[in-house]
Tab-separated table of C-alpha atoms in Angstrom:
chain	number	residue	atom	x	y	z
O	183	ASP	CA	-17.784	76.741	-28.025
O	184	ILE	CA	-14.704	77.818	-29.636
O	185	GLN	CA	-12.460	74.699	-29.210
O	186	MET	CA	-8.036	75.350	-29.254
O	187	THR	CA	-5.449	72.815	-30.278
O	188	GLN	CA	-1.772	73.405	-29.529
O	189	SER	CA	1.205	72.122	-30.744
O	190	PRO	CA	3.617	69.704	-30.061
O	191	SER	CA	2.093	68.451	-27.260
O	192	SER	CA	5.011	67.999	-25.853
O	193	VAL	CA	8.897	69.186	-26.498
O	194	SER	CA	11.849	67.953	-25.630
O	195	ALA	CA	14.805	71.049	-25.064
O	196	SER	CA	17.951	71.909	-23.923
O	197	VAL	CA	18.672	74.549	-21.646
O	198	GLY	CA	19.458	77.697	-24.416
O	199	ASP	CA	16.898	76.685	-26.858
O	200	ARG	CA	15.174	78.383	-28.681
O	201	VAL	CA	11.511	77.137	-28.122
O	202	THR	CA	8.066	77.863	-30.453
O	203	ILE	CA	4.873	75.871	-29.310
O	204	THR	CA	1.040	76.852	-31.330
O	205	CYS	CA	-2.106	77.672	-30.375
O	206	ARG	CA	-5.225	76.946	-33.096
O	207	ALA	CA	-8.273	78.205	-32.253
O	208	SER	CA	-11.301	76.824	-33.915
O	209	GLN	CA	-13.037	80.744	-35.606
O	210	GLY	CA	-10.920	84.269	-35.432
O	211	ILE	CA	-10.946	85.887	-32.401
O	212	SER	CA	-9.109	88.786	-33.680
O	213	SER	CA	-5.975	88.974	-31.031
O	214	TRP	CA	-7.640	88.081	-27.540
O	215	LEU	CA	-5.695	85.111	-26.845
O	216	ALA	CA	-3.837	85.102	-23.474
O	217	TRP	CA	-0.769	81.608	-22.657
O	218	TYR	CA	0.071	81.018	-19.693
O	219	GLN	CA	2.609	78.550	-17.850
O	220	GLN	CA	1.887	75.526	-15.514
O	221	LYS	CA	5.013	73.582	-12.877
O	222	PRO	CA	3.542	70.990	-11.001
O	223	GLY	CA	1.234	70.369	-8.107
O	224	LYS	CA	1.460	75.191	-8.541
O	225	ALA	CA	-1.661	77.442	-10.494
O	226	PRO	CA	-0.493	79.017	-14.167
O	227	ILE	CA	0.557	82.267	-14.431
O	228	LEU	CA	-0.069	84.443	-17.283
O	229	LEU	CA	2.862	85.163	-19.272
O	230	ILE	CA	0.524	87.236	-22.479
O	231	TYR	CA	-2.136	89.142	-23.011
O	232	ALA	CA	-3.428	90.206	-25.749
O	233	ALA	CA	-2.005	87.335	-27.860
O	234	SER	CA	1.389	89.429	-28.029
O	235	SER	CA	1.792	91.434	-24.801
O	236	LEU	CA	4.081	90.064	-22.129
O	237	HIS	CA	2.567	89.965	-19.042
O	238	GLY	CA	4.425	92.139	-15.754
O	239	GLY	CA	7.240	90.542	-14.377
O	240	VAL	CA	7.765	87.792	-17.032
O	241	PRO	CA	10.907	87.382	-18.494
O	242	SER	CA	11.779	89.402	-22.154
O	243	ARG	CA	12.787	86.359	-23.853
O	244	PHE	CA	8.638	85.533	-23.550
O	245	SER	CA	6.765	86.450	-26.853
O	246	GLY	CA	3.284	86.084	-28.655
O	247	SER	CA	2.776	86.554	-31.776
O	248	GLY	CA	-0.534	85.923	-34.615
O	249	SER	CA	-4.046	87.285	-34.632
O	250	GLY	CA	-7.601	85.777	-35.955
O	251	THR	CA	-6.637	82.049	-35.583
O	252	ASP	CA	-2.875	81.877	-35.375
O	253	PHE	CA	-0.291	82.106	-32.436
O	254	THR	CA	2.541	81.335	-30.964
O	255	LEU	CA	4.777	81.556	-28.184
O	256	THR	CA	8.289	81.374	-28.614
O	257	ILE	CA	10.290	81.057	-26.213
O	258	SER	CA	13.625	82.769	-27.583
O	259	SER	CA	16.100	80.549	-25.590
O	260	LEU	CA	15.707	78.086	-22.949
O	261	GLN	CA	15.911	78.821	-18.645
O	262	PRO	CA	15.611	75.808	-16.193
O	263	GLU	CA	12.662	77.417	-14.791
O	264	ASP	CA	11.269	77.212	-17.915
O	265	PHE	CA	10.489	73.532	-18.048
O	266	ALA	CA	6.255	73.608	-17.778
O	267	THR	CA	3.266	72.914	-19.428
O	268	TYR	CA	2.037	76.198	-21.860
O	269	TYR	CA	-1.610	76.443	-22.138
O	270	CYS	CA	-3.602	78.834	-24.608
O	271	GLN	CA	-6.904	80.716	-23.609
O	272	GLN	CA	-9.219	82.950	-26.106
O	273	ALA	CA	-10.822	85.135	-24.234
O	274	ASN	CA	-12.807	86.196	-27.123
O	275	SER	CA	-16.375	84.600	-26.184
O	276	PHE	CA	-17.172	82.644	-22.651
O	277	PRO	CA	-16.747	80.239	-22.745
O	278	PHE	CA	-13.333	80.470	-22.981
O	279	THR	CA	-11.743	77.671	-23.290
O	280	PHE	CA	-8.318	76.387	-23.370
O	281	GLY	CA	-5.661	74.970	-25.657
O	282	PRO	CA	-5.052	71.435	-24.266
O	283	GLY	CA	-1.698	71.977	-22.589
O	284	THR	CA	2.165	71.757	-24.421
O	285	LYS	CA	5.363	69.435	-22.076
O	286	VAL	CA	8.542	70.976	-21.900
O	287	ASP	CA	10.539	68.835	-20.780
O	288	ILE	CA	14.460	68.146	-20.751
O	289	LYS	CA	16.110	66.664	-23.852
B	83	GLU	CA	1.123	91.733	-2.925
B	84	VAL	CA	-2.399	90.006	-4.995
B	85	GLN	CA	-3.432	87.266	-3.014
B	86	LEU	CA	-6.039	84.503	-3.347
B	87	VAL	CA	-6.538	82.343	-1.284
B	88	GLU	CA	-9.086	79.290	-1.736
B	89	SER	CA	-10.365	76.888	1.279
B	90	GLY	CA	-13.741	75.119	1.291
B	91	GLY	CA	-11.999	71.816	-1.027
B	92	GLY	CA	-12.514	68.775	0.596
B	93	LEU	CA	-14.184	64.532	0.031
B	94	VAL	CA	-18.598	64.547	-1.114
B	95	GLN	CA	-20.526	62.436	-2.082
B	96	PRO	CA	-22.363	62.154	-4.762
B	97	GLY	CA	-24.922	64.945	-5.277
B	98	GLY	CA	-23.609	66.519	-2.785
B	99	SER	CA	-22.433	69.616	-2.114
B	100	LEU	CA	-20.279	72.150	-1.293
B	101	ARG	CA	-19.673	75.874	-0.645
B	102	LEU	CA	-16.274	77.363	-2.285
B	103	SER	CA	-14.151	80.807	-0.839
B	104	CYS	CA	-11.675	83.224	-2.027
B	105	ALA	CA	-10.779	86.070	0.046
B	106	ALA	CA	-8.429	87.749	-1.590
B	107	SER	CA	-5.592	90.437	-0.090
B	108	GLY	CA	-3.580	93.821	-1.985
B	109	ILE	CA	-6.428	94.390	-3.997
B	110	THR	CA	-10.249	95.577	-4.079
B	111	LEU	CA	-12.150	92.325	-5.568
B	112	SER	CA	-15.416	94.644	-6.102
B	113	ALA	CA	-12.758	96.100	-8.655
B	114	TYR	CA	-12.354	93.585	-10.994
B	115	TRP	CA	-14.716	90.684	-12.270
B	116	MET	CA	-13.318	87.244	-10.069
B	117	THR	CA	-13.639	83.990	-11.282
B	118	TRP	CA	-12.833	79.919	-11.061
B	119	VAL	CA	-11.415	77.429	-13.518
B	120	ARG	CA	-10.656	73.702	-12.326
B	121	GLN	CA	-8.614	70.866	-13.591
B	122	ALA	CA	-9.138	68.116	-13.306
B	123	PRO	CA	-5.939	65.554	-11.704
B	124	GLU	CA	-3.898	64.721	-14.698
B	125	LYS	CA	-5.801	67.157	-17.336
B	126	GLY	CA	-5.715	70.767	-19.102
B	127	LEU	CA	-8.048	73.627	-17.019
B	128	GLU	CA	-11.793	74.380	-17.447
B	129	TRP	CA	-13.374	77.666	-17.342
B	130	VAL	CA	-16.243	77.341	-15.071
B	131	ALA	CA	-17.615	80.750	-13.957
B	132	ASN	CA	-17.090	84.623	-13.775
B	133	ILE	CA	-18.835	87.622	-12.247
B	134	LYS	CA	-19.681	90.971	-12.933
B	135	GLN	CA	-17.847	93.883	-9.980
B	136	ASP	CA	-21.209	94.738	-8.695
B	137	GLY	CA	-22.786	90.731	-9.224
B	138	SER	CA	-25.636	91.408	-12.038
B	139	GLU	CA	-24.067	89.701	-14.795
B	140	LYS	CA	-22.679	86.511	-14.157
B	141	TYR	CA	-21.697	83.555	-16.769
B	142	TYR	CA	-21.205	79.293	-16.515
B	143	VAL	CA	-20.258	76.388	-18.723
B	144	ASP	CA	-22.553	74.476	-19.537
B	145	SER	CA	-21.720	71.395	-17.407
B	146	VAL	CA	-22.099	72.835	-14.311
B	147	LYS	CA	-25.277	75.407	-14.660
B	148	GLY	CA	-28.283	74.918	-12.792
B	149	ARG	CA	-25.757	73.074	-10.413
B	150	PHE	CA	-23.152	75.795	-9.509
B	151	THR	CA	-23.442	79.300	-8.276
B	152	ILE	CA	-20.637	81.894	-8.264
B	153	SER	CA	-21.463	84.570	-6.000
B	154	ARG	CA	-19.457	87.941	-3.850
B	155	ASP	CA	-19.475	89.619	-1.209
B	156	ASN	CA	-16.816	92.064	-2.158
B	157	ALA	CA	-17.601	93.967	1.648
B	158	LYS	CA	-15.722	90.888	3.050
B	159	ASN	CA	-13.610	91.106	-0.531
B	160	SER	CA	-13.792	87.464	-1.250
B	161	LEU	CA	-15.774	85.314	-3.338
B	162	TYR	CA	-17.491	82.052	-3.693
B	163	LEU	CA	-18.739	79.276	-5.952
B	164	GLN	CA	-21.536	77.445	-4.332
B	165	MET	CA	-21.498	74.118	-5.868
B	166	ASN	CA	-24.674	70.969	-5.959
B	167	SER	CA	-25.217	68.100	-7.399
B	168	LEU	CA	-21.834	67.121	-7.784
B	169	ARG	CA	-20.576	64.045	-9.449
B	170	ALA	CA	-17.337	62.468	-9.989
B	171	GLU	CA	-16.037	64.467	-12.490
B	172	ASP	CA	-16.335	67.396	-11.175
B	173	THR	CA	-13.290	66.498	-9.122
B	174	ALA	CA	-11.125	68.584	-9.327
B	175	VAL	CA	-9.491	71.931	-8.243
B	176	TYR	CA	-11.080	74.583	-9.100
B	177	TYR	CA	-8.736	77.991	-8.708
B	178	CYS	CA	-10.132	81.299	-7.775
B	179	GLY	CA	-8.663	84.395	-10.371
B	180	ARG	CA	-8.939	87.973	-10.602
B	181	ARG	CA	-9.707	89.116	-14.765
B	182	GLY	CA	-7.350	90.802	-16.791
B	183	ALA	CA	-7.389	94.501	-16.845
B	184	SER	CA	-8.128	94.688	-20.319
B	185	GLY	CA	-9.604	90.615	-21.577
B	186	ASP	CA	-10.726	87.760	-19.755
B	187	TRP	CA	-7.780	86.163	-18.580
B	188	VAL	CA	-6.493	85.685	-15.742
B	189	ALA	CA	-4.390	88.211	-14.439
B	190	ASN	CA	-4.177	86.730	-10.542
B	191	TRP	CA	-4.228	82.375	-9.366
B	192	GLY	CA	-5.365	81.992	-6.074
B	193	GLN	CA	-3.470	78.339	-5.272
B	194	GLY	CA	-6.788	76.270	-5.154
B	195	THR	CA	-8.140	73.447	-3.264
B	196	LEU	CA	-9.289	70.181	-4.141
B	197	VAL	CA	-12.598	68.854	-4.231
B	198	THR	CA	-13.437	64.769	-4.076
B	199	VAL	CA	-16.460	63.637	-5.722
B	200	SER	CA	-17.186	60.256	-4.375
B	201	SER	CA	-18.102	57.021	-2.742
C-alpha cells in the first residue's frame, strides 16, 4: 500500500496568514492526489483534485501543487471558515490511502 | 443538488452484522463508481470499498475483505454495505461517496452514519 504523510500535524495561524501544508507519498503517484477539508462533526469536502485542480465552488485562495511524491496545499489568505483539518489522499492505486491530517487552528 | 444520505448505523455486538444504505438524489448513481470511507472516533479517514457503475468490479481494503460486501441497486439509486463478523476496530462513522469524474477521489460525501461495535 502507498503510505501518505503530512506535515505539519498541526499549525496555529491568524486570519490573513498564508498557510502551506505538505503531503508526501511513499512512492510516485504522478498527479493522482486530492485534498479535503473537514470540520468537526462534518463530512470532508473535496478542495483540490489531480494535485492542482480546484473543485467546483471552492474559493480561489486554495491552491495545490506538486507531482510524483511531494505535494503542497496552500491557503493564500486564511479566513475564519478555514479553521479545520486537511487531509491528502492518493488516487493512484487501491487501496486509496489518506494522510493523517493537518489541523489548522487559531493562533 | 447532489445529496447522499446514509442510514443503518447503530450499536452491534462483536461478531454481529449490520447493513448500511446510502440513498442518492440529484444524481443518477448508475453513472458513477461509488465508495465507502470510514473514520474511527478521533482518527483519520480510511477507504473501505469501491464498486463500479454496473457492480461488475469491487475492491476492498484488506482489513474488511471477506467480511464486508459492497453492492448497489441502480434502479433504487442506492448503495449498500453489508458488514458481517464485526469487530471493535470497525467502530467508525461510515461515509458513502461518489467518485470524481476524472479520478478516484470523493467528489460528493454523505453526512455519515455511526457504527459502534461493543458488548
